[in-house]
Amino acid sequence: MKRPPHLSSRPLAGVFVFTTSALTLPALSLTRNEFQVCAAILQDAKIDSDTIPTACAQALHPKELSKCVLQIKDGTKISGDTAVTNCFRVRRPLELSQCVTQIVQYTIDPVQLDVLDYCRRSLLPIRYSECVVGLSVQVKGLTPSRAMETCISALDWPSEL
């Protein structure tokens, strides 16, 4: 009795080879924990070598901290050391970096350190950046500074009104 073509042994042999080769990844990639990744990313971002161990060791999510720093450093004119301090001070560092880079990218000449400060202070950084960008784009003559102040105040508005 002949097997149907979809049940031949060749495709199964290929699957076996693929799955076993996937299990033999280099040992380094399996041992890199998030503290090591954090330190490597911060080194690549040229962060002061005295700051790296403390920042990574004390961070709740070291990998997220380092990604936050790198995204802010690469997407703005903000220094890496300033980014480390601010990324460390928030619960959601990746949302902070997204907030900062979106406002810097989509508004006209914002004061970047002010953007970082407002995004850090916001409890909902992504919603905050959407507010700032949306109002800045739509409302003619609204400066990024005024939009940031308006949006940070609006997020504290009582929900019952």
PDB file of C-alpha atoms in Angstrom:
ATOM      1  CA  MET A   1       0.000   0.000   0.000  1.00  0.00           C
ATOM      2  CA  LYS A   2       1.336   3.358  -1.031  1.00  0.00           C
ATOM      3  CA  ARG A   3       1.366   6.325   1.427  1.00  0.00           C
ATOM      4  CA  PRO A   4      -0.364   9.542   0.491  1.00  0.00           C
ATOM      5  CA  PRO A   5       2.216  12.175  -0.583  1.00  0.00           C
ATOM      6  CA  HIS A   6       1.518  14.408   2.414  1.00  0.00           C
ATOM      7  CA  LEU A   7       2.553  11.625   4.818  1.00  0.00           C
ATOM      8  CA  SER A   8       5.919  10.759   3.290  1.00  0.00           C
ATOM      9  CA  SER A   9       8.918  10.469   5.596  1.00  0.00           C
ATOM     10  CA  ARG A  10      10.996  13.199   3.950  1.00  0.00           C
ATOM     11  CA  PRO A  11       9.118  16.206   5.313  1.00  0.00           C
ATOM     12  CA  LEU A  12       9.153  14.659   8.777  1.00  0.00           C
ATOM     13  CA  ALA A  13      12.910  14.191   8.564  1.00  0.00           C
ATOM     14  CA  GLY A  14      13.247  17.886   7.692  1.00  0.00           C
ATOM     15  CA  VAL A  15      11.136  18.856  10.672  1.00  0.00           C
ATOM     16  CA  PHE A  16      13.265  16.685  12.948  1.00  0.00           C
ATOM     17  CA  VAL A  17      16.490  18.266  11.715  1.00  0.00           C
ATOM     18  CA  PHE A  18      15.012  21.767  12.090  1.00  0.00           C
ATOM     19  CA  THR A  19      13.772  21.241  15.642  1.00  0.00           C
ATOM     20  CA  THR A  20      16.986  19.657  16.867  1.00  0.00           C
ATOM     21  CA  SER A  21      19.124  22.396  15.327  1.00  0.00           C
ATOM     22  CA  ALA A  22      16.961  25.029  17.012  1.00  0.00           C
ATOM     23  CA  LEU A  23      17.699  23.415  20.363  1.00  0.00           C
ATOM     24  CA  THR A  24      21.457  23.731  19.939  1.00  0.00           C
ATOM     25  CA  LEU A  25      21.720  27.533  20.028  1.00  0.00           C
ATOM     26  CA  PRO A  26      25.003  28.991  21.200  1.00  0.00           C
ATOM     27  CA  ALA A  27      25.366  28.852  24.960  1.00  0.00           C
ATOM     28  CA  LEU A  28      25.917  32.606  25.161  1.00  0.00           C
ATOM     29  CA  SER A  29      22.423  33.452  23.904  1.00  0.00           C
ATOM     30  CA  LEU A  30      20.871  31.117  26.457  1.00  0.00           C
ATOM     31  CA  THR A  31      22.848  32.552  29.365  1.00  0.00           C
ATOM     32  CA  ARG A  32      22.364  36.259  28.591  1.00  0.00           C
ATOM     33  CA  ASN A  33      19.992  37.403  31.274  1.00  0.00           C
ATOM     34  CA  GLU A  34      18.272  40.756  31.361  1.00  0.00           C
ATOM     35  CA  PHE A  35      20.966  42.348  33.543  1.00  0.00           C
ATOM     36  CA  GLN A  36      23.629  41.396  31.027  1.00  0.00           C
ATOM     37  CA  VAL A  37      21.462  42.685  28.166  1.00  0.00           C
ATOM     38  CA  CYS A  38      20.880  45.927  30.069  1.00  0.00           C
ATOM     39  CA  ALA A  39      24.599  46.461  30.621  1.00  0.00           C
ATOM     40  CA  ALA A  40      25.416  45.669  26.989  1.00  0.00           C
ATOM     41  CA  ILE A  41      22.809  48.091  25.632  1.00  0.00           C
ATOM     42  CA  LEU A  42      23.881  50.879  27.993  1.00  0.00           C
ATOM     43  CA  GLN A  43      27.524  50.318  27.006  1.00  0.00           C
ATOM     44  CA  ASP A  44      26.534  50.581  23.332  1.00  0.00           C
ATOM     45  CA  ALA A  45      24.686  53.808  24.173  1.00  0.00           C
ATOM     46  CA  LYS A  46      27.950  55.197  25.625  1.00  0.00           C
ATOM     47  CA  ILE A  47      26.547  55.614  29.143  1.00  0.00           C
ATOM     48  CA  ASP A  48      29.089  56.376  31.865  1.00  0.00           C
ATOM     49  CA  SER A  49      30.588  53.060  32.990  1.00  0.00           C
ATOM     50  CA  ASP A  50      30.118  53.975  36.666  1.00  0.00           C
ATOM     51  CA  THR A  51      26.358  54.411  36.115  1.00  0.00           C
ATOM     52  CA  ILE A  52      25.694  51.143  34.279  1.00  0.00           C
ATOM     53  CA  PRO A  53      26.022  48.613  37.139  1.00  0.00           C
ATOM     54  CA  THR A  54      23.861  50.614  39.526  1.00  0.00           C
ATOM     55  CA  ALA A  55      21.187  51.412  36.933  1.00  0.00           C
ATOM     56  CA  CYS A  56      20.862  47.817  35.744  1.00  0.00           C
ATOM     57  CA  ALA A  57      21.071  46.266  39.214  1.00  0.00           C
ATOM     58  CA  GLN A  58      18.437  48.531  40.737  1.00  0.00           C
ATOM     59  CA  ALA A  59      15.980  48.514  37.830  1.00  0.00           C
ATOM     60  CA  LEU A  60      12.827  46.460  38.201  1.00  0.00           C
ATOM     61  CA  HIS A  61      13.021  45.537  34.498  1.00  0.00           C
ATOM     62  CA  PRO A  62      16.629  46.119  33.406  1.00  0.00           C
ATOM     63  CA  LYS A  63      16.079  45.263  29.737  1.00  0.00           C
ATOM     64  CA  GLU A  64      13.216  47.771  29.488  1.00  0.00           C
ATOM     65  CA  LEU A  65      15.323  50.431  31.203  1.00  0.00           C
ATOM     66  CA  SER A  66      18.136  50.024  28.713  1.00  0.00           C
ATOM     67  CA  LYS A  67      15.786  50.011  25.712  1.00  0.00           C
ATOM     68  CA  CYS A  68      14.154  53.193  27.022  1.00  0.00           C
ATOM     69  CA  VAL A  69      17.551  54.887  27.272  1.00  0.00           C
ATOM     70  CA  LEU A  70      18.594  53.788  23.804  1.00  0.00           C
ATOM     71  CA  GLN A  71      15.327  54.899  22.166  1.00  0.00           C
ATOM     72  CA  ILE A  72      15.456  58.340  23.801  1.00  0.00           C
ATOM     73  CA  LYS A  73      19.137  58.786  23.014  1.00  0.00           C
ATOM     74  CA  ASP A  74      18.703  57.729  19.381  1.00  0.00           C
ATOM     75  CA  GLY A  75      15.412  59.557  18.770  1.00  0.00           C
ATOM     76  CA  THR A  76      16.198  62.895  20.426  1.00  0.00           C
ATOM     77  CA  LYS A  77      19.049  65.238  21.334  1.00  0.00           C
ATOM     78  CA  ILE A  78      18.744  64.210  24.998  1.00  0.00           C
ATOM     79  CA  SER A  79      21.924  62.776  26.492  1.00  0.00           C
ATOM     80  CA  GLY A  80      22.069  59.135  27.451  1.00  0.00           C
ATOM     81  CA  ASP A  81      22.884  59.938  31.070  1.00  0.00           C
ATOM     82  CA  THR A  82      19.799  62.158  31.364  1.00  0.00           C
ATOM     83  CA  ALA A  83      17.732  59.410  29.756  1.00  0.00           C
ATOM     84  CA  VAL A  84      19.016  56.838  32.283  1.00  0.00           C
ATOM     85  CA  THR A  85      17.915  58.998  35.204  1.00  0.00           C
ATOM     86  CA  ASN A  86      14.432  59.514  33.766  1.00  0.00           C
ATOM     87  CA  CYS A  87      13.890  55.968  32.486  1.00  0.00           C
ATOM     88  CA  PHE A  88      14.796  54.709  35.948  1.00  0.00           C
ATOM     89  CA  ARG A  89      12.184  56.929  37.614  1.00  0.00           C
ATOM     90  CA  VAL A  90       9.079  55.576  35.833  1.00  0.00           C
ATOM     91  CA  ARG A  91       7.039  52.394  36.055  1.00  0.00           C
ATOM     92  CA  ARG A  92       6.751  51.997  32.286  1.00  0.00           C
ATOM     93  CA  PRO A  93      10.076  52.975  30.734  1.00  0.00           C
ATOM     94  CA  LEU A  94       9.167  51.828  27.213  1.00  0.00           C
ATOM     95  CA  GLU A  95       6.039  53.983  27.281  1.00  0.00           C
ATOM     96  CA  LEU A  96       8.170  56.917  28.424  1.00  0.00           C
ATOM     97  CA  SER A  97      10.538  56.525  25.502  1.00  0.00           C
ATOM     98  CA  GLN A  98       7.638  56.193  23.064  1.00  0.00           C
ATOM     99  CA  CYS A  99       6.006  59.329  24.486  1.00  0.00           C
ATOM    100  CA  VAL A 100       9.197  61.375  24.212  1.00  0.00           C
ATOM    101  CA  THR A 101      10.150  60.251  20.725  1.00  0.00           C
ATOM    102  CA  GLN A 102       6.624  60.744  19.327  1.00  0.00           C
ATOM    103  CA  ILE A 103       6.292  64.288  20.645  1.00  0.00           C
ATOM    104  CA  VAL A 104       9.789  65.209  19.444  1.00  0.00           C
ATOM    105  CA  GLN A 105       9.144  63.676  16.023  1.00  0.00           C
ATOM    106  CA  TYR A 106       5.632  65.000  15.356  1.00  0.00           C
ATOM    107  CA  THR A 107       5.649  68.501  16.852  1.00  0.00           C
ATOM    108  CA  ILE A 108       7.560  71.579  15.744  1.00  0.00           C
ATOM    109  CA  ASP A 109      10.688  72.361  17.798  1.00  0.00           C
ATOM    110  CA  PRO A 110       9.614  71.278  21.277  1.00  0.00           C
ATOM    111  CA  VAL A 111      11.985  71.848  24.179  1.00  0.00           C
ATOM    112  CA  GLN A 112      13.183  68.267  24.440  1.00  0.00           C
ATOM    113  CA  LEU A 113      14.039  68.280  28.149  1.00  0.00           C
ATOM    114  CA  ASP A 114      10.542  69.629  28.841  1.00  0.00           C
ATOM    115  CA  VAL A 115       9.079  66.817  26.725  1.00  0.00           C
ATOM    116  CA  LEU A 116      11.034  64.286  28.777  1.00  0.00           C
ATOM    117  CA  ASP A 117       9.855  65.834  32.031  1.00  0.00           C
ATOM    118  CA  TYR A 118       6.177  65.997  31.022  1.00  0.00           C
ATOM    119  CA  CYS A 119       6.189  62.428  29.696  1.00  0.00           C
ATOM    120  CA  ARG A 120       7.856  61.210  32.889  1.00  0.00           C
ATOM    121  CA  ARG A 121       5.246  62.970  35.035  1.00  0.00           C
ATOM    122  CA  SER A 122       2.305  61.590  33.076  1.00  0.00           C
ATOM    123  CA  LEU A 123       0.633  58.478  34.434  1.00  0.00           C
ATOM    124  CA  LEU A 124      -0.382  57.470  30.896  1.00  0.00           C
ATOM    125  CA  PRO A 125       2.573  58.459  28.693  1.00  0.00           C
ATOM    126  CA  ILE A 126       1.226  57.078  25.410  1.00  0.00           C
ATOM    127  CA  ARG A 127      -2.155  58.739  25.860  1.00  0.00           C
ATOM    128  CA  TYR A 128      -0.346  61.923  26.854  1.00  0.00           C
ATOM    129  CA  SER A 129       1.795  61.932  23.698  1.00  0.00           C
ATOM    130  CA  GLU A 130      -1.301  61.315  21.568  1.00  0.00           C
ATOM    131  CA  CYS A 131      -2.960  64.319  23.209  1.00  0.00           C
ATOM    132  CA  VAL A 132       0.055  66.584  22.642  1.00  0.00           C
ATOM    133  CA  VAL A 133       0.637  65.485  19.059  1.00  0.00           C
ATOM    134  CA  GLY A 134      -3.053  65.533  18.147  1.00  0.00           C
ATOM    135  CA  LEU A 135      -3.655  69.025  19.498  1.00  0.00           C
ATOM    136  CA  SER A 136      -0.390  70.386  18.074  1.00  0.00           C
ATOM    137  CA  VAL A 137      -1.191  69.070  14.611  1.00  0.00           C
ATOM    138  CA  GLN A 138      -4.844  70.105  14.561  1.00  0.00           C
ATOM    139  CA  VAL A 139      -4.939  73.430  16.414  1.00  0.00           C
ATOM    140  CA  LYS A 140      -3.191  76.139  14.427  1.00  0.00           C
ATOM    141  CA  GLY A 141      -0.842  78.286  16.483  1.00  0.00           C
ATOM    142  CA  LEU A 142      -0.736  75.939  19.485  1.00  0.00           C
ATOM    143  CA  THR A 143       2.881  75.588  20.576  1.00  0.00           C
ATOM    144  CA  PRO A 144       4.202  72.256  21.837  1.00  0.00           C
ATOM    145  CA  SER A 145       4.777  73.834  25.267  1.00  0.00           C
ATOM    146  CA  ARG A 146       1.165  74.965  25.513  1.00  0.00           C
ATOM    147  CA  ALA A 147      -0.090  71.599  24.227  1.00  0.00           C
ATOM    148  CA  MET A 148       2.020  69.772  26.824  1.00  0.00           C
ATOM    149  CA  GLU A 149       0.692  71.965  29.625  1.00  0.00           C
ATOM    150  CA  THR A 150      -2.898  71.591  28.422  1.00  0.00           C
ATOM    151  CA  CYS A 151      -2.651  67.807  28.116  1.00  0.00           C
ATOM    152  CA  ILE A 152      -0.974  67.258  31.480  1.00  0.00           C
ATOM    153  CA  SER A 153      -3.764  69.299  33.117  1.00  0.00           C
ATOM    154  CA  ALA A 154      -6.505  67.504  31.178  1.00  0.00           C
ATOM    155  CA  LEU A 155      -5.370  64.104  32.389  1.00  0.00           C
ATOM    156  CA  ASP A 156      -6.102  65.200  35.959  1.00  0.00           C
ATOM    157  CA  TRP A 157      -9.654  66.309  35.072  1.00  0.00           C
ATOM    158  CA  PRO A 158     -12.355  64.714  37.249  1.00  0.00           C
ATOM    159  CA  SER A 159     -14.070  61.940  35.280  1.00  0.00           C
ATOM    160  CA  GLU A 160     -17.522  62.778  36.694  1.00  0.00           C
ATOM    161  CA  LEU A 161     -17.732  66.094  34.859  1.00  0.00           C
TER     162      LEU A 161
END
